[in-house]
Amino acid sequence: VHVFRACTNSEFSGTCLEMYITCPGCIVLNPEWQRTISSVRITDSRVRCRFWVTSGCNSDGILVPYSNPIYNLAATNYNDRIVAFDCYLA
């Protein structure tokens, strides 16, 4: 399932990652993507994802619903802090 698009700059610019995974489960981003994400969009209406600042997918995270992409994570406390995510079918 194509679950999300995440980019290193706001407004979905810069280098982007298209993530295709089977839900659910905590997934740690590859080191080159950790602490670089500035915008994120869920691409499948059946999926919900939470993005985390810890590799264990616990404690401090932000839920991104399909209907509400985040064009600029600088407007939150999560810009360039995300290291892992978990997604599930809604």
Tab-separated table of C-alpha atoms in Angstrom:
chain	number	residue	atom	x	y	z
A	1	VAL	CA	0.000	0.000	0.000
A	2	HIS	CA	1.324	3.454	-0.903
A	3	VAL	CA	0.913	5.122	2.477
A	4	PHE	CA	2.720	8.453	2.454
A	5	ARG	CA	4.970	10.991	0.785
A	6	ALA	CA	7.468	12.873	2.945
A	7	CYS	CA	9.829	15.605	1.780
A	8	THR	CA	12.873	17.359	3.184
A	9	ASN	CA	11.444	20.835	2.528
A	10	SER	CA	8.082	22.460	3.128
A	11	GLU	CA	5.337	22.387	0.491
A	12	PHE	CA	6.476	18.886	-0.574
A	13	SER	CA	9.664	20.134	-2.185
A	14	GLY	CA	13.271	19.063	-1.835
A	15	THR	CA	14.055	15.354	-1.832
A	16	CYS	CA	10.965	13.212	-1.319
A	17	LEU	CA	10.359	9.706	-0.030
A	18	GLU	CA	7.414	7.628	-1.272
A	19	MET	CA	6.675	4.908	1.283
A	20	TYR	CA	4.980	1.648	0.311
A	21	ILE	CA	4.430	-0.682	3.271
A	22	THR	CA	2.141	-3.250	4.785
A	23	CYS	CA	0.381	-1.854	7.863
A	24	PRO	CA	0.688	-1.943	10.874
A	25	GLY	CA	4.030	-1.758	12.670
A	26	CYS	CA	6.693	0.625	13.883
A	27	ILE	CA	9.244	1.392	11.182
A	28	VAL	CA	12.444	3.330	11.792
A	29	LEU	CA	13.448	5.529	8.862
A	30	ASN	CA	16.793	4.906	7.193
A	31	PRO	CA	19.483	7.130	8.747
A	32	GLU	CA	19.585	9.493	5.753
A	33	TRP	CA	15.877	10.309	6.305
A	34	GLN	CA	15.949	10.656	10.077
A	35	ARG	CA	15.491	14.229	11.317
A	36	THR	CA	15.106	15.617	7.768
A	37	ILE	CA	11.350	15.596	7.074
A	38	SER	CA	9.561	18.956	6.751
A	39	SER	CA	6.282	17.994	5.040
A	40	VAL	CA	4.183	14.831	4.997
A	41	ARG	CA	1.044	13.643	3.202
A	42	ILE	CA	-0.877	10.383	3.615
A	43	THR	CA	-1.634	9.039	0.121
A	44	ASP	CA	-4.253	6.364	0.832
A	45	SER	CA	-7.598	7.308	2.395
A	46	ARG	CA	-7.716	3.960	4.235
A	47	VAL	CA	-4.494	4.671	6.150
A	48	ARG	CA	-3.627	6.703	9.251
A	49	CYS	CA	-0.013	7.273	10.273
A	50	ARG	CA	1.681	8.652	13.337
A	51	PHE	CA	5.213	10.014	13.029
A	52	TRP	CA	7.551	9.776	15.997
A	53	VAL	CA	10.680	11.485	17.319
A	54	THR	CA	11.814	8.219	18.955
A	55	SER	CA	12.756	4.957	17.261
A	56	GLY	CA	10.376	2.969	19.475
A	57	CYS	CA	7.254	4.693	18.113
A	58	ASN	CA	6.216	5.862	21.548
A	59	SER	CA	6.020	8.992	23.650
A	60	ASP	CA	6.212	12.025	21.334
A	61	GLY	CA	4.459	11.753	17.959
A	62	ILE	CA	2.101	13.484	15.555
A	63	LEU	CA	-0.902	11.890	13.855
A	64	VAL	CA	-1.302	12.807	10.185
A	65	PRO	CA	-4.735	11.909	8.758
A	66	TYR	CA	-5.376	11.478	5.039
A	67	SER	CA	-7.572	14.583	4.985
A	68	ASN	CA	-4.975	16.876	6.556
A	69	PRO	CA	-1.508	16.843	4.954
A	70	ILE	CA	1.120	18.888	6.737
A	71	TYR	CA	2.715	21.241	4.233
A	72	ASN	CA	5.169	22.706	6.710
A	73	LEU	CA	6.150	20.821	9.861
A	74	ALA	CA	7.788	24.039	11.116
A	75	ALA	CA	4.247	25.013	12.166
A	76	THR	CA	4.369	22.054	14.578
A	77	ASN	CA	7.014	20.827	16.983
A	78	TYR	CA	8.098	18.065	14.576
A	79	ASN	CA	10.097	19.734	11.797
A	80	ASP	CA	13.354	17.826	11.198
A	81	ARG	CA	12.665	15.626	14.260
A	82	ILE	CA	10.901	12.538	12.847
A	83	VAL	CA	12.835	9.257	13.074
A	84	ALA	CA	10.087	6.602	12.860
A	85	PHE	CA	6.446	6.035	11.963
A	86	ASP	CA	3.642	3.568	12.338
A	87	CYS	CA	0.620	3.280	10.091
A	88	TYR	CA	-2.629	1.361	10.302
A	89	LEU	CA	-5.720	0.811	8.209
A	90	ALA	CA	-8.614	2.936	9.423
